[in-house]
PDB file of C-alpha atoms in Angstrom:
ATOM      1  CA  MET A   4      -3.870 -25.130  18.588  1.00 42.00           C
ATOM      2  CA  ASN A   5      -2.018 -22.394  16.725  1.00 43.00           C
ATOM      3  CA  ARG A   6      -4.606 -19.839  15.609  1.00 40.00           C
ATOM      4  CA  ARG A   7      -3.278 -19.509  12.066  1.00 42.00           C
ATOM      5  CA  ASN A   8      -3.271 -23.305  11.670  1.00 43.00           C
ATOM      6  CA  PHE A   9      -6.863 -23.382  12.928  1.00 39.00           C
ATOM      7  CA  VAL A  10      -7.928 -20.719  10.413  1.00 39.00           C
ATOM      8  CA  ARG A  11      -6.085 -22.470   7.606  1.00 42.00           C
ATOM      9  CA  ASP A  12      -7.571 -25.883   8.308  1.00 42.00           C
ATOM     10  CA  ASN A  13     -11.088 -24.514   8.524  1.00 42.00           C
ATOM     11  CA  LEU A  14     -10.651 -22.620   5.281  1.00 39.00           C
ATOM     12  CA  ILE A  15      -9.479 -25.719   3.485  1.00 38.00           C
ATOM     13  CA  LEU A  16     -12.505 -27.610   4.799  1.00 37.00           C
ATOM     14  CA  SER A  17     -15.006 -24.903   3.916  1.00 39.00           C
ATOM     15  CA  GLY A  18     -13.370 -23.884   0.648  1.00 39.00           C
ATOM     16  CA  ALA A  19     -14.747 -26.792  -1.365  1.00 37.00           C
ATOM     17  CA  LEU A  20     -18.244 -25.689  -0.418  1.00 35.00           C
ATOM     18  CA  SER A  21     -17.905 -21.913  -0.690  1.00 38.00           C
ATOM     19  CA  LEU A  22     -15.068 -21.154  -3.083  1.00 39.00           C
ATOM     20  CA  GLY A  23     -14.660 -24.253  -5.217  1.00 40.00           C
ATOM     21  CA  THR A  24     -11.128 -24.857  -6.418  1.00 38.00           C
ATOM     22  CA  ALA A  25      -9.933 -21.608  -4.819  1.00 41.00           C
ATOM     23  CA  GLY A  26     -10.736 -22.974  -1.374  1.00 41.00           C
ATOM     24  CA  LEU A  27      -8.602 -26.057  -1.995  1.00 41.00           C
ATOM     25  CA  PHE A  28      -5.687 -24.046  -3.345  1.00 41.00           C
ATOM     26  CA  ALA A  29      -3.473 -24.017  -0.279  1.00 42.00           C
ATOM     27  CA  GLN A  30      -3.821 -27.767   0.246  1.00 43.00           C
ATOM     28  CA  ASN A  31      -3.044 -28.618  -3.387  1.00 43.00           C
ATOM     29  CA  THR A  32      -0.120 -26.200  -3.592  1.00 43.00           C
ATOM     30  CA  ARG A  33       1.517 -27.691  -0.525  1.00 40.00           C
ATOM     31  CA  ALA A  34       1.048 -31.219  -1.835  1.00 38.00           C
ATOM     32  CA  ASN A  35       2.302 -30.511  -5.357  1.00 43.00           C
ATOM     33  CA  ASN A  36       5.020 -27.941  -4.743  1.00 43.00           C
ATOM     34  CA  LYS A  37       6.129 -28.705  -1.181  1.00 42.00           C
ATOM     35  CA  VAL A  38       5.404 -25.171  -0.003  1.00 45.00           C
ATOM     36  CA  PRO A  39       5.764 -24.837   3.807  1.00 45.00           C
ATOM     37  CA  GLU A  40       2.350 -25.269   5.402  1.00 48.00           C
ATOM     38  CA  VAL A  41       2.212 -22.023   7.330  1.00 50.00           C
ATOM     39  CA  SER A  42       4.906 -19.438   7.937  1.00 55.00           C
ATOM     40  CA  GLU A  43       5.262 -17.660  11.235  1.00 72.00           C
ATOM     41  CA  THR A  44       3.761 -14.191  11.145  1.00 83.00           C
ATOM     42  CA  PHE A  45       5.989 -11.141  10.844  1.00 96.00           C
ATOM     43  CA  LYS A  46       6.446  -8.378  13.402  1.00 97.00           C
ATOM     44  CA  LEU A  47       5.156  -5.791  10.924  1.00 98.00           C
ATOM     45  CA  LYS A  48       2.167  -5.981   8.586  1.00 98.00           C
ATOM     46  CA  TYR A  49       3.917  -6.398   5.248  1.00 98.00           C
ATOM     47  CA  ALA A  50       1.440  -6.203   2.372  1.00 99.00           C
ATOM     48  CA  PRO A  51       2.097  -8.002  -0.927  1.00 99.00           C
ATOM     49  CA  HIS A  52       0.104  -7.217  -4.070  1.00 98.00           C
ATOM     50  CA  LEU A  53      -1.464  -9.318  -6.802  1.00 98.00           C
ATOM     51  CA  GLY A  54       1.080 -10.811  -9.176  1.00 98.00           C
ATOM     52  CA  MET A  55       3.889 -10.942  -6.622  1.00 98.00           C
ATOM     53  CA  PHE A  56       3.342 -14.683  -6.024  1.00 98.00           C
ATOM     54  CA  LYS A  57       1.691 -15.575  -9.311  1.00 98.00           C
ATOM     55  CA  ALA A  58       4.137 -18.362 -10.197  1.00 98.00           C
ATOM     56  CA  SER A  59       3.357 -20.128  -6.928  1.00 98.00           C
ATOM     57  CA  ALA A  60      -0.342 -19.304  -6.625  1.00 98.00           C
ATOM     58  CA  GLY A  61      -1.582 -18.966 -10.196  1.00 98.00           C
ATOM     59  CA  ASP A  62      -3.674 -16.237 -11.772  1.00 98.00           C
ATOM     60  CA  ASP A  63      -6.700 -16.334  -9.505  1.00 98.00           C
ATOM     61  CA  PRO A  64      -6.717 -13.438  -6.980  1.00 98.00           C
ATOM     62  CA  ILE A  65      -8.363 -15.604  -4.314  1.00 98.00           C
ATOM     63  CA  ASN A  66      -5.650 -18.232  -4.636  1.00 98.00           C
ATOM     64  CA  GLN A  67      -3.011 -15.521  -4.395  1.00 98.00           C
ATOM     65  CA  LEU A  68      -4.570 -14.128  -1.207  1.00 98.00           C
ATOM     66  CA  ASN A  69      -4.647 -17.596   0.343  1.00 98.00           C
ATOM     67  CA  PHE A  70      -0.999 -18.128  -0.577  1.00 98.00           C
ATOM     68  CA  MET A  71      -0.049 -14.806   1.047  1.00 98.00           C
ATOM     69  CA  ALA A  72      -1.822 -15.819   4.240  1.00 98.00           C
ATOM     70  CA  ASP A  73      -0.156 -19.240   4.212  1.00 97.00           C
ATOM     71  CA  MET A  74       3.223 -17.526   3.952  1.00 97.00           C
ATOM     72  CA  GLY A  75       2.534 -15.449   7.067  1.00 97.00           C
ATOM     73  CA  PHE A  76       1.524 -12.131   5.507  1.00 98.00           C
ATOM     74  CA  THR A  77      -1.263 -10.379   7.398  1.00 97.00           C
ATOM     75  CA  ALA A  78      -1.933  -7.445   5.039  1.00 98.00           C
ATOM     76  CA  PHE A  79      -2.518  -6.843   1.338  1.00 98.00           C
ATOM     77  CA  GLU A  80      -2.636  -3.806  -0.925  1.00 98.00           C
ATOM     78  CA  ASP A  81      -4.052  -3.392  -4.403  1.00 98.00           C
ATOM     79  CA  ASN A  82      -3.576  -0.185  -6.392  1.00 98.00           C
ATOM     80  CA  GLY A  83      -6.082  -1.423  -8.953  1.00 98.00           C
ATOM     81  CA  MET A  84      -8.832  -2.508  -6.561  1.00 98.00           C
ATOM     82  CA  LYS A  85     -11.154   0.293  -7.648  1.00 98.00           C
ATOM     83  CA  GLY A  86     -11.157  -0.997 -11.224  1.00 98.00           C
ATOM     84  CA  ARG A  87     -12.115  -4.573 -10.308  1.00 98.00           C
ATOM     85  CA  SER A  88     -15.661  -5.848 -10.583  1.00 98.00           C
ATOM     86  CA  ILE A  89     -17.901  -5.532  -7.548  1.00 98.00           C
ATOM     87  CA  GLN A  90     -18.224  -9.307  -7.457  1.00 98.00           C
ATOM     88  CA  LEU A  91     -14.448  -9.771  -7.310  1.00 98.00           C
ATOM     89  CA  GLN A  92     -14.084  -7.008  -4.719  1.00 98.00           C
ATOM     90  CA  GLU A  93     -16.590  -8.796  -2.505  1.00 98.00           C
ATOM     91  CA  GLN A  94     -14.908 -12.176  -3.010  1.00 98.00           C
ATOM     92  CA  MET A  95     -11.525 -10.694  -2.124  1.00 98.00           C
ATOM     93  CA  ALA A  96     -12.978  -8.945   0.929  1.00 98.00           C
ATOM     94  CA  ASN A  97     -14.539 -12.192   2.141  1.00 98.00           C
ATOM     95  CA  THR A  98     -11.262 -14.049   1.719  1.00 98.00           C
ATOM     96  CA  MET A  99      -9.307 -11.358   3.553  1.00 98.00           C
ATOM     97  CA  GLU A 100     -11.766 -11.460   6.424  1.00 98.00           C
ATOM     98  CA  LYS A 101     -11.542 -15.232   6.703  1.00 98.00           C
ATOM     99  CA  ARG A 102      -7.744 -15.213   6.558  1.00 98.00           C
ATOM    100  CA  ASP A 103      -7.213 -12.253   8.913  1.00 97.00           C
ATOM    101  CA  ILE A 104      -5.668 -10.117   6.172  1.00 98.00           C
ATOM    102  CA  THR A 105      -5.897  -6.346   6.588  1.00 98.00           C
ATOM    103  CA  MET A 106      -6.686  -4.433   3.405  1.00 98.00           C
ATOM    104  CA  GLY A 107      -4.181  -1.697   2.624  1.00 98.00           C
ATOM    105  CA  VAL A 108      -4.250   1.130   0.097  1.00 98.00           C
ATOM    106  CA  PHE A 109      -5.836   1.346  -3.299  1.00 98.00           C
ATOM    107  CA  VAL A 110      -5.548   4.323  -5.669  1.00 98.00           C
ATOM    108  CA  ALA A 111      -8.477   6.661  -5.040  1.00 98.00           C
ATOM    109  CA  HIS A 112      -8.540   8.729  -8.237  1.00 98.00           C
ATOM    110  CA  GLU A 113      -7.196   9.134 -11.735  1.00 96.00           C
ATOM    111  CA  ILE A 114      -3.659  10.460 -11.402  1.00 94.00           C
ATOM    112  CA  SER A 115      -2.434  13.052 -13.887  1.00 89.00           C
ATOM    113  CA  TRP A 116       1.170  12.074 -14.569  1.00 91.00           C
ATOM    114  CA  ASN A 117       1.931  14.730 -17.188  1.00 90.00           C
ATOM    115  CA  LYS A 118      -0.435  17.653 -16.554  1.00 89.00           C
ATOM    116  CA  PRO A 119      -1.766  19.702 -13.634  1.00 91.00           C
ATOM    117  CA  ASN A 120      -4.619  18.233 -11.640  1.00 93.00           C
ATOM    118  CA  LEU A 121      -5.177  19.622  -8.149  1.00 97.00           C
ATOM    119  CA  THR A 122      -2.375  22.157  -8.468  1.00 97.00           C
ATOM    120  CA  ASN A 123      -3.937  24.733 -10.778  1.00 95.00           C
ATOM    121  CA  GLY A 124      -7.258  25.315  -9.020  1.00 95.00           C
ATOM    122  CA  ASP A 125      -9.368  24.314 -12.017  1.00 97.00           C
ATOM    123  CA  ALA A 126     -12.905  23.905 -10.671  1.00 97.00           C
ATOM    124  CA  SER A 127     -13.849  21.118 -13.087  1.00 97.00           C
ATOM    125  CA  LEU A 128     -10.762  19.071 -12.198  1.00 97.00           C
ATOM    126  CA  ARG A 129     -11.472  19.572  -8.492  1.00 98.00           C
ATOM    127  CA  GLU A 130     -15.049  18.362  -8.913  1.00 98.00           C
ATOM    128  CA  LYS A 131     -13.833  15.349 -10.889  1.00 98.00           C
ATOM    129  CA  PHE A 132     -11.430  14.513  -8.064  1.00 98.00           C
ATOM    130  CA  LEU A 133     -14.161  14.835  -5.419  1.00 98.00           C
ATOM    131  CA  LYS A 134     -16.486  12.642  -7.471  1.00 98.00           C
ATOM    132  CA  GLU A 135     -13.776   9.981  -7.606  1.00 98.00           C
ATOM    133  CA  ILE A 136     -13.266  10.253  -3.840  1.00 98.00           C
ATOM    134  CA  LYS A 137     -16.996   9.607  -3.344  1.00 98.00           C
ATOM    135  CA  GLU A 138     -16.718   6.526  -5.547  1.00 98.00           C
ATOM    136  CA  SER A 139     -13.695   5.357  -3.586  1.00 98.00           C
ATOM    137  CA  ILE A 140     -15.582   5.610  -0.312  1.00 98.00           C
ATOM    138  CA  GLU A 141     -17.965   2.951  -1.599  1.00 98.00           C
ATOM    139  CA  VAL A 142     -15.058   0.751  -2.679  1.00 98.00           C
ATOM    140  CA  ALA A 143     -13.406   1.169   0.721  1.00 98.00           C
ATOM    141  CA  LYS A 144     -16.592   0.086   2.479  1.00 98.00           C
ATOM    142  CA  ARG A 145     -16.887  -2.938   0.228  1.00 98.00           C
ATOM    143  CA  VAL A 146     -13.344  -4.207   0.797  1.00 98.00           C
ATOM    144  CA  ASN A 147     -12.913  -3.016   4.405  1.00 98.00           C
ATOM    145  CA  ALA A 148     -10.159  -0.559   3.503  1.00 98.00           C
ATOM    146  CA  ARG A 149      -9.147   2.366   5.706  1.00 98.00           C
ATOM    147  CA  TRP A 150      -6.614   4.060   3.432  1.00 98.00           C
ATOM    148  CA  MET A 151      -6.565   5.256  -0.171  1.00 99.00           C
ATOM    149  CA  THR A 152      -3.695   6.796  -2.139  1.00 98.00           C
ATOM    150  CA  VAL A 153      -3.853  10.349  -3.488  1.00 98.00           C
ATOM    151  CA  VAL A 154      -1.284  12.028  -5.766  1.00 98.00           C
ATOM    152  CA  PRO A 155      -1.981  15.738  -6.501  1.00 97.00           C
ATOM    153  CA  GLY A 156      -0.599  15.563 -10.028  1.00 96.00           C
ATOM    154  CA  HIS A 157       1.873  17.531 -12.129  1.00 96.00           C
ATOM    155  CA  VAL A 158       3.203  20.975 -11.378  1.00 97.00           C
ATOM    156  CA  ASP A 159       1.631  23.955 -13.106  1.00 96.00           C
ATOM    157  CA  LEU A 160       4.561  25.848 -14.573  1.00 95.00           C
ATOM    158  CA  ARG A 161       2.465  29.013 -14.866  1.00 95.00           C
ATOM    159  CA  LEU A 162       1.781  29.275 -11.141  1.00 97.00           C
ATOM    160  CA  ARG A 163       4.118  29.977  -8.252  1.00 97.00           C
ATOM    161  CA  LYS A 164       4.465  27.069  -5.866  1.00 97.00           C
ATOM    162  CA  GLY A 165       2.640  28.814  -3.031  1.00 98.00           C
ATOM    163  CA  TYR A 166      -0.511  29.213  -5.105  1.00 98.00           C
ATOM    164  CA  GLN A 167      -0.323  25.588  -6.191  1.00 98.00           C
ATOM    165  CA  THR A 168       0.012  24.503  -2.572  1.00 98.00           C
ATOM    166  CA  ALA A 169      -3.055  26.548  -1.631  1.00 98.00           C
ATOM    167  CA  ASN A 170      -5.039  24.929  -4.447  1.00 98.00           C
ATOM    168  CA  VAL A 171      -4.005  21.446  -3.359  1.00 98.00           C
ATOM    169  CA  VAL A 172      -4.840  22.156   0.280  1.00 98.00           C
ATOM    170  CA  GLU A 173      -8.317  23.438  -0.632  1.00 98.00           C
ATOM    171  CA  SER A 174      -9.091  20.332  -2.697  1.00 98.00           C
ATOM    172  CA  LEU A 175      -7.874  18.044   0.072  1.00 98.00           C
ATOM    173  CA  LYS A 176      -9.936  19.862   2.702  1.00 98.00           C
ATOM    174  CA  ARG A 177     -13.048  19.274   0.612  1.00 98.00           C
ATOM    175  CA  ALA A 178     -12.128  15.617   0.200  1.00 98.00           C
ATOM    176  CA  CYS A 179     -11.665  15.287   3.960  1.00 98.00           C
ATOM    177  CA  ALA A 180     -15.205  16.550   4.505  1.00 98.00           C
ATOM    178  CA  LEU A 181     -16.331  13.513   2.509  1.00 98.00           C
ATOM    179  CA  LEU A 182     -13.962  11.029   4.159  1.00 99.00           C
ATOM    180  CA  GLU A 183     -14.156  11.998   7.824  1.00 98.00           C
ATOM    181  CA  PRO A 184     -17.716  10.751   8.476  1.00 98.00           C
ATOM    182  CA  HIS A 185     -16.631   7.289   7.317  1.00 98.00           C
ATOM    183  CA  GLY A 186     -13.365   7.153   9.268  1.00 98.00           C
ATOM    184  CA  LEU A 187     -11.345   6.873   6.056  1.00 99.00           C
ATOM    185  CA  THR A 188      -7.931   8.360   5.336  1.00 98.00           C
ATOM    186  CA  MET A 189      -6.350   9.476   2.071  1.00 98.00           C
ATOM    187  CA  VAL A 190      -2.591   9.154   2.184  1.00 99.00           C
ATOM    188  CA  LEU A 191      -0.529  11.579   0.106  1.00 98.00           C
ATOM    189  CA  GLU A 192       2.385   9.929  -1.658  1.00 98.00           C
ATOM    190  CA  PRO A 193       5.479  12.004  -2.489  1.00 98.00           C
ATOM    191  CA  LEU A 194       7.185  10.524  -5.566  1.00 98.00           C
ATOM    192  CA  ASN A 195      10.792  10.839  -6.685  1.00 98.00           C
ATOM    193  CA  PHE A 196      11.987  13.105  -9.495  1.00 97.00           C
ATOM    194  CA  ARG A 197      13.743  10.320 -11.417  1.00 97.00           C
ATOM    195  CA  ASP A 198      10.844   7.935 -11.936  1.00 97.00           C
ATOM    196  CA  HIS A 199       8.115  10.608 -12.014  1.00 97.00           C
ATOM    197  CA  PRO A 200       9.617  13.887 -13.247  1.00 97.00           C
ATOM    198  CA  GLY A 201       7.494  16.985 -12.930  1.00 96.00           C
ATOM    199  CA  LEU A 202       5.126  15.909 -10.179  1.00 97.00           C
ATOM    200  CA  PHE A 203       4.117  18.471  -7.587  1.00 98.00           C
ATOM    201  CA  LEU A 204       4.490  16.383  -4.428  1.00 98.00           C
ATOM    202  CA  THR A 205       8.017  15.054  -4.014  1.00 98.00           C
ATOM    203  CA  ASP A 206       9.344  15.511  -0.459  1.00 98.00           C
ATOM    204  CA  SER A 207       8.297  14.389   3.004  1.00 98.00           C
ATOM    205  CA  PRO A 208       8.587  17.929   4.490  1.00 98.00           C
ATOM    206  CA  GLN A 209       6.290  19.190   1.726  1.00 98.00           C
ATOM    207  CA  ALA A 210       3.741  16.452   2.451  1.00 98.00           C
ATOM    208  CA  TYR A 211       4.022  17.224   6.164  1.00 98.00           C
ATOM    209  CA  GLU A 212       3.350  20.912   5.517  1.00 98.00           C
ATOM    210  CA  ILE A 213       0.263  20.107   3.439  1.00 98.00           C
ATOM    211  CA  CYS A 214      -1.133  17.696   6.016  1.00 98.00           C
ATOM    212  CA  LYS A 215      -0.665  20.291   8.747  1.00 98.00           C
ATOM    213  CA  ALA A 216      -2.484  22.866   6.620  1.00 98.00           C
ATOM    214  CA  VAL A 217      -5.372  20.494   5.865  1.00 98.00           C
ATOM    215  CA  ASP A 218      -5.512  19.581   9.566  1.00 98.00           C
ATOM    216  CA  SER A 219      -7.662  16.459   9.339  1.00 98.00           C
ATOM    217  CA  PRO A 220      -7.306  12.828  10.469  1.00 98.00           C
ATOM    218  CA  SER A 221      -8.411  11.944   6.941  1.00 99.00           C
ATOM    219  CA  CYS A 222      -5.303  13.452   5.298  1.00 99.00           C
ATOM    220  CA  LYS A 223      -1.957  11.858   6.123  1.00 99.00           C
ATOM    221  CA  ILE A 224       1.336  10.822   4.497  1.00 99.00           C
ATOM    222  CA  LEU A 225       2.179   7.654   2.626  1.00 99.00           C
ATOM    223  CA  PHE A 226       5.933   7.491   3.200  1.00 99.00           C
ATOM    224  CA  ASP A 227       7.344   5.347   0.386  1.00 98.00           C
ATOM    225  CA  ILE A 228      10.884   4.587   1.494  1.00 98.00           C
ATOM    226  CA  TYR A 229      12.029   3.761  -2.036  1.00 98.00           C
ATOM    227  CA  HIS A 230      10.924   7.146  -3.373  1.00 98.00           C
ATOM    228  CA  GLN A 231      12.315   9.078  -0.434  1.00 98.00           C
ATOM    229  CA  GLN A 232      15.688   7.339  -0.564  1.00 98.00           C
ATOM    230  CA  ILE A 233      16.050   8.695  -4.104  1.00 98.00           C
ATOM    231  CA  GLN A 234      14.479  12.069  -3.423  1.00 98.00           C
ATOM    232  CA  GLU A 235      15.976  13.060  -0.074  1.00 97.00           C
ATOM    233  CA  GLY A 236      17.761  10.175   1.690  1.00 97.00           C
ATOM    234  CA  ASN A 237      18.380  10.593   5.436  1.00 98.00           C
ATOM    235  CA  LEU A 238      15.542   8.145   5.914  1.00 98.00           C
ATOM    236  CA  ILE A 239      15.235   7.594   9.656  1.00 98.00           C
ATOM    237  CA  PRO A 240      15.582  11.281  10.624  1.00 98.00           C
ATOM    238  CA  ASN A 241      13.019  12.254   7.974  1.00 98.00           C
ATOM    239  CA  ILE A 242      10.662   9.537   9.179  1.00 98.00           C
ATOM    240  CA  ASP A 243      11.019  10.877  12.707  1.00 98.00           C
ATOM    241  CA  ALA A 244      10.439  14.468  11.598  1.00 98.00           C
ATOM    242  CA  SER A 245       7.247  13.507   9.725  1.00 98.00           C
ATOM    243  CA  TRP A 246       6.128  10.841  12.165  1.00 98.00           C
ATOM    244  CA  GLU A 247       2.924  12.361  13.508  1.00 98.00           C
ATOM    245  CA  GLU A 248       1.537  12.735   9.966  1.00 98.00           C
ATOM    246  CA  ILE A 249       2.610   9.329   8.601  1.00 99.00           C
ATOM    247  CA  ALA A 250      -0.208   6.796   8.342  1.00 98.00           C
ATOM    248  CA  TYR A 251       1.257   4.284   5.898  1.00 99.00           C
ATOM    249  CA  PHE A 252       4.614   3.023   4.602  1.00 99.00           C
ATOM    250  CA  GLN A 253       5.621   1.446   1.327  1.00 99.00           C
ATOM    251  CA  VAL A 254       8.987  -0.077   0.491  1.00 98.00           C
ATOM    252  CA  GLY A 255      11.260  -1.121  -2.324  1.00 98.00           C
ATOM    253  CA  ASP A 256      15.038  -1.249  -2.394  1.00 98.00           C
ATOM    254  CA  ASN A 257      17.199   1.117  -4.418  1.00 98.00           C
ATOM    255  CA  PRO A 258      18.473   0.811  -7.087  1.00 98.00           C
ATOM    256  CA  GLY A 259      16.046  -1.475  -8.911  1.00 98.00           C
ATOM    257  CA  ARG A 260      12.879  -1.173  -6.818  1.00 98.00           C
ATOM    258  CA  LYS A 261      12.987  -4.834  -5.826  1.00 98.00           C
ATOM    259  CA  GLU A 262      12.635  -6.584  -2.464  1.00 98.00           C
ATOM    260  CA  PRO A 263      14.691  -5.578   0.600  1.00 98.00           C
ATOM    261  CA  THR A 264      18.289  -6.864   0.699  1.00 98.00           C
ATOM    262  CA  THR A 265      18.767  -6.313  -3.062  1.00 98.00           C
ATOM    263  CA  GLY A 266      19.972  -2.700  -2.849  1.00 98.00           C
ATOM    264  CA  GLU A 267      21.525  -0.080  -0.621  1.00 98.00           C
ATOM    265  CA  ILE A 268      18.796   0.455   2.005  1.00 98.00           C
ATOM    266  CA  ASN A 269      19.321  -1.215   5.370  1.00 98.00           C
ATOM    267  CA  TYR A 270      15.717  -2.288   5.744  1.00 98.00           C
ATOM    268  CA  LYS A 271      16.380  -4.321   8.864  1.00 98.00           C
ATOM    269  CA  ASN A 272      17.380  -1.111  10.648  1.00 98.00           C
ATOM    270  CA  VAL A 273      14.497   0.877   9.166  1.00 98.00           C
ATOM    271  CA  PHE A 274      11.901  -1.767  10.060  1.00 98.00           C
ATOM    272  CA  GLU A 275      13.309  -2.096  13.560  1.00 98.00           C
ATOM    273  CA  HIS A 276      13.133   1.672  13.981  1.00 98.00           C
ATOM    274  CA  ILE A 277       9.508   2.082  12.974  1.00 98.00           C
ATOM    275  CA  HIS A 278       8.557  -0.991  15.006  1.00 98.00           C
ATOM    276  CA  SER A 279      10.297   0.482  18.063  1.00 98.00           C
ATOM    277  CA  LYS A 280       8.225   3.645  17.648  1.00 98.00           C
ATOM    278  CA  GLY A 281       5.077   1.570  18.011  1.00 98.00           C
ATOM    279  CA  TYR A 282       3.999   1.515  14.381  1.00 98.00           C
ATOM    280  CA  GLN A 283       1.103  -0.914  13.936  1.00 96.00           C
ATOM    281  CA  GLY A 284       0.060   0.051  10.413  1.00 98.00           C
ATOM    282  CA  ILE A 285       0.795  -1.504   7.056  1.00 98.00           C
ATOM    283  CA  VAL A 286       4.098  -1.704   5.161  1.00 98.00           C
ATOM    284  CA  GLY A 287       3.189  -2.043   1.488  1.00 98.00           C
ATOM    285  CA  MET A 288       5.504  -4.173  -0.639  1.00 98.00           C
ATOM    286  CA  GLU A 289       5.469  -1.710  -3.552  1.00 98.00           C
ATOM    287  CA  HIS A 290       8.181  -3.322  -5.646  1.00 98.00           C
ATOM    288  CA  GLY A 291       8.948  -6.036  -8.146  1.00 98.00           C
ATOM    289  CA  ASN A 292      10.724  -9.348  -7.649  1.00 98.00           C
ATOM    290  CA  SER A 293      14.448  -9.445  -8.341  1.00 98.00           C
ATOM    291  CA  ARG A 294      14.232 -12.933  -9.844  1.00 98.00           C
ATOM    292  CA  PRO A 295      11.485 -14.665 -11.862  1.00 98.00           C
ATOM    293  CA  GLY A 296       9.464 -17.738 -11.022  1.00 98.00           C
ATOM    294  CA  LYS A 297       8.888 -19.615  -7.786  1.00 98.00           C
ATOM    295  CA  ASP A 298      12.518 -19.243  -6.721  1.00 98.00           C
ATOM    296  CA  GLY A 299      12.210 -15.489  -7.044  1.00 98.00           C
ATOM    297  CA  GLU A 300       9.009 -15.499  -5.026  1.00 98.00           C
ATOM    298  CA  GLN A 301      10.664 -17.508  -2.278  1.00 98.00           C
ATOM    299  CA  ALA A 302      13.527 -15.002  -2.356  1.00 98.00           C
ATOM    300  CA  VAL A 303      11.010 -12.222  -1.637  1.00 98.00           C
ATOM    301  CA  ILE A 304       9.637 -14.141   1.346  1.00 98.00           C
ATOM    302  CA  ASN A 305      13.161 -14.854   2.601  1.00 98.00           C
ATOM    303  CA  ALA A 306      14.125 -11.186   2.251  1.00 98.00           C
ATOM    304  CA  TYR A 307      11.270 -10.111   4.496  1.00 98.00           C
ATOM    305  CA  LYS A 308      12.071 -12.827   7.009  1.00 97.00           C
ATOM    306  CA  ALA A 309      15.684 -11.644   7.110  1.00 97.00           C
ATOM    307  CA  SER A 310      14.718  -7.959   7.409  1.00 98.00           C
ATOM    308  CA  ASP A 311      12.115  -8.677  10.099  1.00 97.00           C
ATOM    309  CA  THR A 312      14.528 -10.326  12.551  1.00 94.00           C
ATOM    310  CA  PHE A 313      15.013  -7.815  15.359  1.00 92.00           C
TER     311      PHE A 313
END
């Protein structure tokens, strides 16, 4: 018997006892909406997020996770996981374990979008950041996460860049001392100048330099292909140059930040390249849907199927 079919059938059987209506979701959805029973799995671990399949799965996060698994997705990411109730975190973790879904990133700390955070060396801001990292360790344990997103914040216009870099590196080293004993990794996300003007971390070479300076398995790069297409382009060579420090990818096409095949990025080539290099990590689907409703959600699934054929 196909393993995914076995898992699905057992979940449907046990769901009425353990999860109520959520456990019966996949069965009812297929009956009412003629959704394919189970999709073949993808070559890479593409990770949807809550809301991406809401029209098909409804509002309930557990139903959405089951729908993702039924559609062949084997990973999931949730920027807002830290803000969810402990009860919901545990329910989501249990569902992911049952459905063989790997938990991806969540945001580890409060990000300062319009003022300095880790860049200016302020001791109180550094301690606040470290406190939030400690809190995130507990969340990661609860939901079986290995990665958490960190963004150093806005530039400090009163400090030269070298001093800001030193301040960021020192804060990250202290965070790594907290993360390393638990085998957890913070991934630094460079963001583009157009969508997030004024942020300190923007380029993959800059992130690479910082990770080398921190020199810890708990500090790596989140290479968001959408952001780096806007910021620097030259995607595959820059991926290769940063490869040993990349721990996580996110995607979105440009322009529009929608699913692959809707913009200028040849995601089939990019996915094939990182797969050929032996990448076994997660590819976060950090984008919106180009069309609304169930048809738009099916278009997202179809786009990943088309981009994953290599």
